[in-house]
Amino acid sequence: MTKHINELNVPPNNRESLCQLGWDRHFECGLTSMRPTRGTIARVVSVRRNLFLVSDGQDEHLCSPAGKLLHSSTRGYPVTGDWVLTDESVVIGVIPRKNILSRGEAGSRGTRQEAATRGQIIAANLDTVFIVCGLDRDFNLRRLERYLTLVYNCGLSPVAVLTKADLHDDPEAARREVETIAFGVPVVLTSMTDGRGREELEEHLGFGRTIAMLGSSGAGKSTLANMLYGDDIQATSAVSTAVGKGRHTTTTRELIRMPQGGLLLDNPGIREIAFHEAGSGMENAFADIAEQALMCRFGDCSHQNEPGCAVLRAVESGEISRERLESYRRMRREMDYVSARSHKSADRVEKERWKDIAMLQKEMKRRKR
Ligand SMILES: Nc1nc2c(ncn2[C@@H]2O[C@H](COP(=O)(O)OP(=O)(O)OP(=O)(O)O)[C@@H](O)[C@H]2O)c(=O)[nH]1
Ligand SMILES: [Mg+2]
Ligand SMILES: [Zn+2]
C-alpha cells in the first residue's frame, strides 16, 4: 500500500507550507515511489558537517543522518536543497531529486588527478542558477563559458548576473560581450549602489522557486542576496586590492527564504571550475560552434586544420573569436579526458564485481564440501 502525503505524519496544514518551500508534484510522486510507512517531510536548508538543518515550512530543526545514509554513496547522502523524510530528528530517507548541481572536486582540474572522478554535489532541486560575475577584475568571458558548461551539464538553466556595474565604464558593452557567448541566456546588470537589476532578477524568485548562486569569491553573491532581500542578512567583505580576489567570506551554504516567495542559495566562492563528468553541456554553451560544426566536411572534424572545416571558416570571417575556439578546444580535451577516465573506472568496477562473484562461488563450493 502506498501512502498519500496526508496519511503520513504530516499535519494537513503543512501542505501549504511545504509548497512555499518548493514542494510539488514531482516530489509527491517520488515520495509515493518510496512507499514510506513513517516520517515527516522536510527540506534541507543547510548542512553542517554531519548535521542537517531542515525546515517543514514552519519550523526548522537539526537532524542527524540515519546510519544507512552515512554509509551510502555520495550520491545518496542528503545535500542542501534535498527533500527528506525525518523521524524524531533523524533523516531516514532522501526523496528522489529533480536535479543536482555538481562539479569536480577542487584540485581536480586538468588531467593530473584522481579526485576528479568524484563529483561534489553543491545542491539539489534547483530551478535556476545565477552565474555571478563582478564587472571588476573578476570579469572573464572564458570563465563564464566554464560556468555555463557546468550548469548546462547539470540540465539547469543559467542567468548571467554581472555585478558591480558601477565600477565599469561601459557596463552595457560588457553585457553585449556576454551576450555574444551566452545565447538565449538572460544577462542582468546589477549594482548595490543603485539597486539596478533587482526587478529583472526578482522574476526568477517567485513562489516556491529555488535559485543557487555560483561565482568566484568576491564576485558579490552575498551582496546581491542582501540587495534582493532588502536587508543585510549575509556577511560580505572587501576584495583584496593586491590580488583582486575575494576573501571567502561565505563558508556555508544556506537556503534563504526570500520575501519574493522563492529560496536563494548563497554559496561559498568557487576557486576553480572542474568537471567530473562529460555531459552535453558544451553543445549548449558553445551552440555557435556546434552549429557551424554541422557543416564541416568531416563528421569527426576536430576543427584544428581539417580541410572544409566550417568552424575555422567562421573564425577566419570573425564570426567566432579565436579565443573562444581555443577555449572550446581546451574544454573538449578536458571532457574527453573526463569521459575516458569515467569509462576506465566503470571497467574497474565491473572487474571488481566479477572478482566478488568468483570469490562467492569459491566460498559456496567450499561450503558444499
Ligand atoms: N562597487 C560595488 N561593490 C560591490 C558590489 N557588489 C559587491 N561589491 C563589493 O564586493 C565585495 C565582495 O562582495 P561579497 O558579496 O562579499 O562577495 P561574495 O561573492 O559573497 O564572496 P564570497 O562570500 O567570498 O564567495 C564587497 O566589498 C562588496 O561591497 C557592487 O555592486 N558595487
Ligand atoms: Mg559571500
Ligand atoms: Zn571543423
Short mmCIF file of C-alpha atoms and ligand atoms in Angstrom, two decimals:
data_model
loop_
_atom_site.label_atom_id
_atom_site.label_comp_id
_atom_site.label_asym_id
_atom_site.label_seq_id
_atom_site.Cartn_x
_atom_site.Cartn_y
_atom_site.Cartn_z
CA MET A 1 0.00 0.00 0.00
CA THR A 2 1.38 3.37 -0.90
CA LYS A 3 0.56 6.15 1.45
CA HIS A 4 -0.66 9.50 0.37
CA ILE A 5 1.08 12.53 1.76
CA ASN A 6 -1.81 13.26 4.10
CA GLU A 7 -1.68 9.78 5.57
CA LEU A 8 1.91 10.36 6.57
CA ASN A 9 2.87 12.03 9.74
CA VAL A 10 2.24 15.42 8.17
CA PRO A 11 -0.27 17.82 9.66
CA PRO A 12 -2.76 18.77 6.91
CA ASN A 13 -1.99 22.49 7.05
CA ASN A 14 1.62 21.73 6.37
CA ARG A 15 0.93 21.10 2.72
CA GLU A 16 0.75 24.82 2.03
CA SER A 17 4.00 25.43 3.94
CA LEU A 18 5.75 22.71 2.01
CA CYS A 19 4.72 24.30 -1.28
CA GLN A 20 6.24 27.54 -0.10
CA LEU A 21 9.50 25.65 0.15
CA GLY A 22 9.15 24.35 -3.39
CA TRP A 23 7.27 21.09 -2.83
CA ASP A 24 5.46 19.99 -5.98
CA ARG A 25 4.04 17.01 -7.87
CA HIS A 26 7.46 15.73 -8.84
CA PHE A 27 8.41 15.19 -5.21
CA GLU A 28 4.95 13.90 -4.39
CA CYS A 29 5.44 11.14 -6.98
CA GLY A 30 8.96 10.49 -5.74
CA LEU A 31 7.66 10.13 -2.22
CA THR A 32 4.96 7.72 -3.30
CA SER A 33 7.56 5.58 -5.05
CA MET A 34 9.46 5.29 -1.76
CA ARG A 35 6.42 3.69 -0.12
CA PRO A 36 7.18 5.21 3.24
CA THR A 37 5.47 3.95 6.36
CA ARG A 38 6.54 6.75 8.62
CA GLY A 39 8.26 10.11 8.55
CA THR A 40 7.76 13.82 8.20
CA ILE A 41 8.58 15.67 5.02
CA ALA A 42 11.15 18.45 5.30
CA ARG A 43 13.67 20.29 3.16
CA VAL A 44 17.36 20.53 3.95
CA VAL A 45 18.17 24.23 4.19
CA SER A 46 21.75 23.77 5.26
CA VAL A 47 24.28 21.07 6.04
CA ARG A 48 26.75 21.40 8.89
CA ARG A 49 29.23 18.56 8.98
CA ASN A 50 27.03 15.61 9.77
CA LEU A 51 24.01 17.60 10.84
CA PHE A 52 21.19 18.84 8.69
CA LEU A 53 19.13 21.90 9.34
CA VAL A 54 15.72 21.02 7.93
CA SER A 55 12.54 23.02 7.55
CA ASP A 56 8.94 21.95 7.15
CA GLY A 57 7.99 25.46 6.16
CA GLN A 58 7.03 26.41 9.70
CA ASP A 59 9.79 25.25 11.98
CA GLU A 60 13.43 24.48 11.50
CA HIS A 61 15.32 21.88 13.43
CA LEU A 62 18.55 19.94 13.38
CA CYS A 63 18.64 16.31 12.32
CA SER A 64 21.33 13.70 12.16
CA PRO A 65 21.53 11.19 9.32
CA ALA A 66 20.33 7.62 9.74
CA GLY A 67 23.17 5.10 9.78
CA LYS A 68 22.33 3.77 6.34
CA LEU A 69 22.75 7.24 4.83
CA LEU A 70 26.20 7.59 6.35
CA HIS A 71 27.29 4.50 4.50
CA SER A 72 25.59 5.33 1.23
CA SER A 73 27.49 6.72 -1.74
CA THR A 74 28.00 10.47 -2.02
CA ARG A 75 25.02 10.48 -4.36
CA GLY A 76 22.70 9.09 -1.73
CA TYR A 77 23.77 11.45 1.02
CA PRO A 78 21.49 14.44 1.65
CA VAL A 79 22.63 17.85 0.42
CA THR A 80 21.26 21.36 0.69
CA GLY A 81 18.00 21.60 -1.21
CA ASP A 82 17.10 17.95 -0.75
CA TRP A 83 13.64 16.88 0.29
CA VAL A 84 13.92 14.30 3.02
CA LEU A 85 11.86 12.19 5.37
CA THR A 86 12.67 12.69 9.01
CA ASP A 87 11.70 10.76 12.08
CA GLU A 88 12.47 12.04 15.53
CA SER A 89 15.32 14.28 14.38
CA VAL A 90 16.84 11.63 12.17
CA VAL A 91 16.87 11.91 8.39
CA ILE A 92 15.66 8.49 7.30
CA GLY A 93 15.46 8.93 3.53
CA VAL A 94 16.05 11.25 0.60
CA ILE A 95 13.11 11.86 -1.71
CA PRO A 96 14.14 11.39 -5.39
CA ARG A 97 15.72 14.56 -6.75
CA LYS A 98 14.67 16.67 -9.69
CA ASN A 99 18.26 17.60 -10.47
CA ILE A 100 21.61 18.27 -8.86
CA LEU A 101 24.21 20.95 -9.34
CA SER A 102 27.57 19.24 -9.12
CA ARG A 103 31.16 19.82 -10.08
CA GLY A 104 34.51 18.08 -9.97
CA GLU A 105 36.27 18.29 -6.66
CA ALA A 106 38.64 21.16 -6.06
CA GLY A 107 42.15 20.44 -7.22
CA SER A 108 40.90 18.13 -9.93
CA ARG A 109 41.01 20.40 -12.96
CA GLY A 110 43.13 19.40 -15.90
CA THR A 111 44.45 15.92 -16.36
CA ARG A 112 46.66 15.10 -13.39
CA GLN A 113 44.29 13.99 -10.70
CA GLU A 114 42.18 11.19 -9.34
CA ALA A 115 39.92 13.36 -7.24
CA ALA A 116 38.11 14.45 -10.36
CA THR A 117 36.12 11.22 -10.74
CA ARG A 118 34.39 12.08 -7.53
CA GLY A 119 31.96 14.88 -8.05
CA GLN A 120 30.89 17.23 -5.37
CA ILE A 121 27.19 17.95 -5.16
CA ILE A 122 26.60 21.62 -4.46
CA ALA A 123 22.83 21.48 -4.15
CA ALA A 124 19.75 19.61 -5.26
CA ASN A 125 16.36 20.52 -6.68
CA LEU A 126 17.06 23.87 -8.31
CA ASP A 127 15.06 25.89 -10.80
CA THR A 128 17.68 28.39 -11.91
CA VAL A 129 21.35 29.14 -11.36
CA PHE A 130 22.62 32.71 -11.15
CA ILE A 131 26.17 32.79 -12.50
CA VAL A 132 27.53 35.80 -10.66
CA CYS A 133 30.45 37.68 -12.14
CA GLY A 134 31.79 41.05 -11.00
CA LEU A 135 32.50 43.78 -13.52
CA ASP A 136 35.87 44.34 -11.87
CA ARG A 137 38.87 42.08 -12.23
CA ASP A 138 36.54 39.11 -11.89
CA PHE A 139 35.09 39.69 -15.36
CA ASN A 140 36.24 36.93 -17.67
CA LEU A 141 34.36 35.50 -20.65
CA ARG A 142 36.33 32.26 -20.63
CA ARG A 143 35.40 31.60 -17.02
CA LEU A 144 31.78 32.35 -17.85
CA GLU A 145 31.94 29.73 -20.58
CA ARG A 146 33.06 27.20 -17.99
CA TYR A 147 30.25 28.11 -15.64
CA LEU A 148 27.71 27.86 -18.44
CA THR A 149 29.01 24.44 -19.43
CA LEU A 150 28.83 23.28 -15.82
CA VAL A 151 25.26 24.50 -15.38
CA TYR A 152 24.11 23.03 -18.71
CA ASN A 153 25.84 19.76 -17.88
CA CYS A 154 23.52 19.52 -14.91
CA GLY A 155 20.49 20.23 -17.10
CA LEU A 156 19.82 23.54 -15.35
CA SER A 157 19.05 26.99 -16.73
CA PRO A 158 21.52 29.79 -16.14
CA VAL A 159 21.15 33.53 -15.72
CA ALA A 160 24.32 35.59 -16.07
CA VAL A 161 24.47 38.28 -13.40
CA LEU A 162 27.08 40.98 -13.91
CA THR A 163 27.51 42.74 -10.57
CA LYS A 164 29.36 45.95 -9.72
CA ALA A 165 28.07 47.74 -12.82
CA ASP A 166 29.00 50.98 -11.03
CA LEU A 167 32.69 50.05 -11.28
CA HIS A 168 32.64 49.63 -15.06
CA ASP A 169 32.94 52.44 -17.60
CA ASP A 170 30.57 50.84 -20.04
CA PRO A 171 28.55 48.07 -18.41
CA GLU A 172 26.22 47.84 -21.43
CA ALA A 173 29.20 46.93 -23.60
CA ALA A 174 30.12 44.21 -21.11
CA ARG A 175 26.59 42.90 -21.27
CA ARG A 176 26.72 42.77 -25.08
CA GLU A 177 30.03 40.95 -24.89
CA VAL A 178 28.50 38.31 -22.65
CA GLU A 179 25.53 38.02 -24.98
CA THR A 180 27.89 37.03 -27.80
CA ILE A 181 28.95 33.94 -25.86
CA ALA A 182 25.75 33.10 -23.98
CA PHE A 183 22.94 32.63 -26.46
CA GLY A 184 19.46 32.89 -25.06
CA VAL A 185 20.81 33.39 -21.55
CA PRO A 186 19.38 36.40 -19.70
CA VAL A 187 22.22 38.78 -18.84
CA VAL A 188 21.44 41.11 -15.95
CA LEU A 189 23.50 44.09 -14.80
CA THR A 190 23.35 44.82 -11.09
CA SER A 191 24.84 47.29 -8.68
CA MET A 192 24.46 47.60 -4.96
CA THR A 193 24.84 51.37 -5.24
CA ASP A 194 21.62 51.96 -7.13
CA GLY A 195 19.84 48.61 -6.93
CA ARG A 196 19.69 48.15 -10.69
CA GLY A 197 18.83 44.70 -11.99
CA ARG A 198 16.73 43.92 -8.99
CA GLU A 199 13.41 43.67 -10.78
CA GLU A 200 14.80 41.51 -13.56
CA LEU A 201 16.17 39.04 -11.02
CA GLU A 202 13.04 39.05 -8.93
CA GLU A 203 11.23 37.37 -11.81
CA HIS A 204 13.17 34.22 -11.01
CA LEU A 205 12.50 34.37 -7.30
CA GLY A 206 8.77 33.75 -7.38
CA PHE A 207 6.78 31.49 -5.08
CA GLY A 208 8.44 28.15 -4.36
CA ARG A 209 11.32 28.65 -6.82
CA THR A 210 14.84 27.69 -5.82
CA ILE A 211 17.83 29.58 -7.15
CA ALA A 212 21.51 28.93 -6.47
CA MET A 213 24.26 31.50 -6.93
CA LEU A 214 27.64 30.44 -8.30
CA GLY A 215 30.71 32.57 -8.75
CA SER A 216 34.20 33.30 -7.52
CA SER A 217 34.88 34.70 -4.09
CA GLY A 218 34.30 38.43 -4.03
CA ALA A 219 32.03 38.39 -7.06
CA GLY A 220 29.29 39.93 -4.94
CA LYS A 221 26.96 36.99 -4.31
CA SER A 222 26.19 37.78 -0.70
CA THR A 223 25.85 41.47 -1.53
CA LEU A 224 23.34 40.50 -4.18
CA ALA A 225 21.46 38.32 -1.71
CA ASN A 226 21.23 41.31 0.61
CA MET A 227 20.08 43.61 -2.16
CA LEU A 228 17.34 41.21 -3.23
CA TYR A 229 16.31 40.52 0.34
CA GLY A 230 16.23 44.20 1.21
CA ASP A 231 18.29 43.75 4.34
CA ASP A 232 21.79 42.71 5.37
CA ILE A 233 21.30 39.06 6.10
CA GLN A 234 24.59 37.76 4.72
CA ALA A 235 28.06 38.93 5.69
CA THR A 236 30.21 40.44 2.95
CA SER A 237 33.77 41.67 2.81
CA ALA A 238 36.01 43.69 0.55
CA VAL A 239 38.03 42.18 -2.24
CA SER A 240 41.79 42.23 -1.63
CA THR A 241 43.24 45.15 -3.56
CA ALA A 242 46.54 43.34 -4.06
CA VAL A 243 45.25 40.32 -5.95
CA GLY A 244 41.73 41.42 -6.78
CA LYS A 245 40.26 38.31 -5.20
CA GLY A 246 37.65 37.80 -2.51
CA ARG A 247 38.33 36.54 0.98
CA HIS A 248 35.99 33.55 1.01
CA THR A 249 33.62 35.28 3.35
CA THR A 250 30.70 32.90 2.90
CA THR A 251 31.66 29.47 4.18
CA THR A 252 28.37 27.61 4.45
CA ARG A 253 25.54 27.09 2.02
CA GLU A 254 22.16 28.11 3.19
CA LEU A 255 18.79 28.33 1.53
CA ILE A 256 17.40 31.76 2.32
CA ARG A 257 13.66 32.25 2.19
CA MET A 258 13.20 35.43 0.24
CA PRO A 259 10.41 37.99 0.64
CA GLN A 260 9.63 37.44 -3.08
CA GLY A 261 8.48 33.89 -2.23
CA GLY A 262 11.42 31.90 -3.55
CA LEU A 263 14.53 30.39 -1.97
CA LEU A 264 18.00 31.67 -2.68
CA LEU A 265 21.13 29.65 -2.04
CA ASP A 266 24.21 31.72 -1.29
CA ASN A 267 27.32 29.64 -1.93
CA PRO A 268 30.93 29.96 -0.89
CA GLY A 269 33.07 31.31 -3.73
CA ILE A 270 34.44 28.76 -6.18
CA ARG A 271 38.20 28.70 -6.75
CA GLU A 272 38.15 26.68 -9.90
CA ILE A 273 35.51 25.10 -12.03
CA ALA A 274 36.31 21.43 -12.51
CA PHE A 275 34.25 18.91 -14.43
CA HIS A 276 33.75 15.37 -13.28
CA GLU A 277 31.51 14.05 -15.98
CA ALA A 278 31.15 14.86 -19.63
CA GLY A 279 27.55 15.81 -20.13
CA SER A 280 26.03 17.56 -23.11
CA GLY A 281 26.72 20.97 -21.58
CA MET A 282 29.23 22.01 -24.21
CA GLU A 283 26.68 21.65 -27.00
CA ASN A 284 24.63 24.34 -25.30
CA ALA A 285 27.43 26.50 -24.02
CA PHE A 286 29.05 26.54 -27.46
CA ALA A 287 25.92 26.45 -29.59
CA ASP A 288 27.56 28.67 -32.24
CA ILE A 289 30.44 26.24 -32.70
CA ALA A 290 28.14 23.23 -32.58
CA GLU A 291 26.01 24.79 -35.30
CA GLN A 292 28.96 25.51 -37.59
CA ALA A 293 30.37 22.05 -36.92
CA LEU A 294 27.35 20.54 -38.65
CA MET A 295 28.71 21.99 -41.88
CA CYS A 296 32.26 20.69 -41.54
CA ARG A 297 33.25 18.29 -44.32
CA PHE A 298 34.17 15.54 -41.88
CA GLY A 299 31.75 14.35 -39.26
CA ASP A 300 34.52 13.90 -36.71
CA CYS A 301 36.25 17.19 -37.54
CA SER A 302 38.32 18.45 -34.63
CA HIS A 303 38.43 21.98 -36.09
CA GLN A 304 42.22 22.09 -35.98
CA ASN A 305 43.36 22.07 -39.59
CA GLU A 306 41.00 19.79 -41.49
CA PRO A 307 40.01 20.86 -44.99
CA GLY A 308 36.42 22.05 -45.32
CA CYS A 309 36.16 22.99 -41.64
CA ALA A 310 33.24 25.37 -41.25
CA VAL A 311 34.29 26.35 -37.73
CA LEU A 312 37.71 27.54 -38.90
CA ARG A 313 35.99 29.42 -41.71
CA ALA A 314 33.78 31.16 -39.16
CA VAL A 315 36.87 32.09 -37.18
CA GLU A 316 38.52 33.49 -40.35
CA SER A 317 35.48 35.62 -41.05
CA GLY A 318 35.44 36.86 -37.48
CA GLU A 319 32.07 35.32 -36.70
CA ILE A 320 33.61 33.25 -33.91
CA SER A 321 36.56 34.62 -31.97
CA ARG A 322 39.85 32.78 -31.90
CA GLU A 323 39.88 32.88 -28.09
CA ARG A 324 36.52 31.23 -27.99
CA LEU A 325 37.61 28.42 -30.27
CA GLU A 326 40.71 27.95 -28.10
CA SER A 327 38.51 27.83 -25.04
CA TYR A 328 36.27 25.29 -26.76
CA ARG A 329 39.21 23.06 -27.68
CA ARG A 330 40.63 23.15 -24.19
CA MET A 331 37.32 22.20 -22.68
CA ARG A 332 36.78 19.48 -25.30
CA ARG A 333 40.11 17.93 -24.30
CA GLU A 334 39.11 18.08 -20.67
CA MET A 335 35.75 16.46 -21.38
CA ASP A 336 37.36 13.71 -23.45
CA TYR A 337 39.72 13.03 -20.61
CA VAL A 338 36.93 13.04 -18.03
CA SER A 339 34.81 10.63 -20.04
CA ALA A 340 37.76 8.29 -20.78
CA ARG A 341 38.53 8.22 -17.10
CA SER A 342 34.97 7.50 -16.08
CA HIS A 343 34.90 4.62 -18.59
CA LYS A 344 38.07 3.34 -17.06
CA SER A 345 36.67 3.46 -13.59
CA ALA A 346 33.47 1.79 -14.80
CA ASP A 347 35.66 -1.02 -16.17
CA ARG A 348 37.35 -1.33 -12.84
CA VAL A 349 34.04 -1.51 -11.00
CA GLU A 350 32.92 -4.25 -13.38
CA LYS A 351 36.14 -6.21 -12.86
CA GLU A 352 35.80 -5.95 -9.12
CA ARG A 353 32.24 -7.14 -9.32
CA TRP A 354 33.35 -10.25 -11.17
CA LYS A 355 36.10 -10.81 -8.66
CA ASP A 356 33.49 -10.69 -5.89
CA ILE A 357 31.26 -13.14 -7.71
CA ALA A 358 34.16 -15.53 -8.29
CA MET A 359 35.07 -15.39 -4.61
CA LEU A 360 31.49 -16.03 -3.63
CA GLN A 361 31.32 -19.05 -5.92
CA LYS A 362 34.51 -20.46 -4.45
CA GLU A 363 33.14 -19.94 -0.99
CA MET A 364 29.91 -21.72 -1.87
CA LYS A 365 31.79 -24.68 -3.33
CA ARG A 366 33.90 -24.89 -0.21
CA ARG A 367 30.82 -24.94 1.98
CA LYS A 368 29.16 -27.66 -0.04
CA ARG A 369 32.11 -29.94 0.51
N1 LIG B 1 31.08 48.91 -6.01
C1 LIG B 1 30.43 47.77 -5.81
N2 LIG B 1 30.94 46.86 -4.96
C2 LIG B 1 30.27 45.71 -4.79
C3 LIG B 1 29.05 45.42 -5.46
N3 LIG B 1 28.63 44.19 -5.10
C4 LIG B 1 29.54 43.73 -4.22
N4 LIG B 1 30.53 44.64 -4.02
C5 LIG B 1 31.67 44.52 -3.11
O1 LIG B 1 32.44 43.36 -3.41
C6 LIG B 1 32.97 42.79 -2.23
C7 LIG B 1 32.69 41.31 -2.16
O2 LIG B 1 31.30 41.11 -2.06
P1 LIG B 1 30.65 39.81 -1.39
O3 LIG B 1 29.19 39.96 -1.54
O4 LIG B 1 31.21 39.57 -0.05
O5 LIG B 1 31.21 38.67 -2.39
P2 LIG B 1 30.85 37.11 -2.38
O6 LIG B 1 30.67 36.71 -3.80
O7 LIG B 1 29.73 36.81 -1.47
O8 LIG B 1 32.22 36.49 -1.84
P3 LIG B 1 32.45 35.09 -1.03
O9 LIG B 1 31.46 35.01 0.08
O10 LIG B 1 33.84 35.21 -0.55
O11 LIG B 1 32.29 34.00 -2.04
C8 LIG B 1 32.35 43.60 -1.07
O12 LIG B 1 33.30 44.53 -0.62
C9 LIG B 1 31.18 44.28 -1.70
O13 LIG B 1 30.88 45.51 -1.08
C10 LIG B 1 28.53 46.43 -6.34
O14 LIG B 1 27.50 46.30 -6.97
N5 LIG B 1 29.27 47.56 -6.48
MG MG B 2 29.57 35.57 0.15
ZN ZN B 3 35.53 21.57 -38.29
#
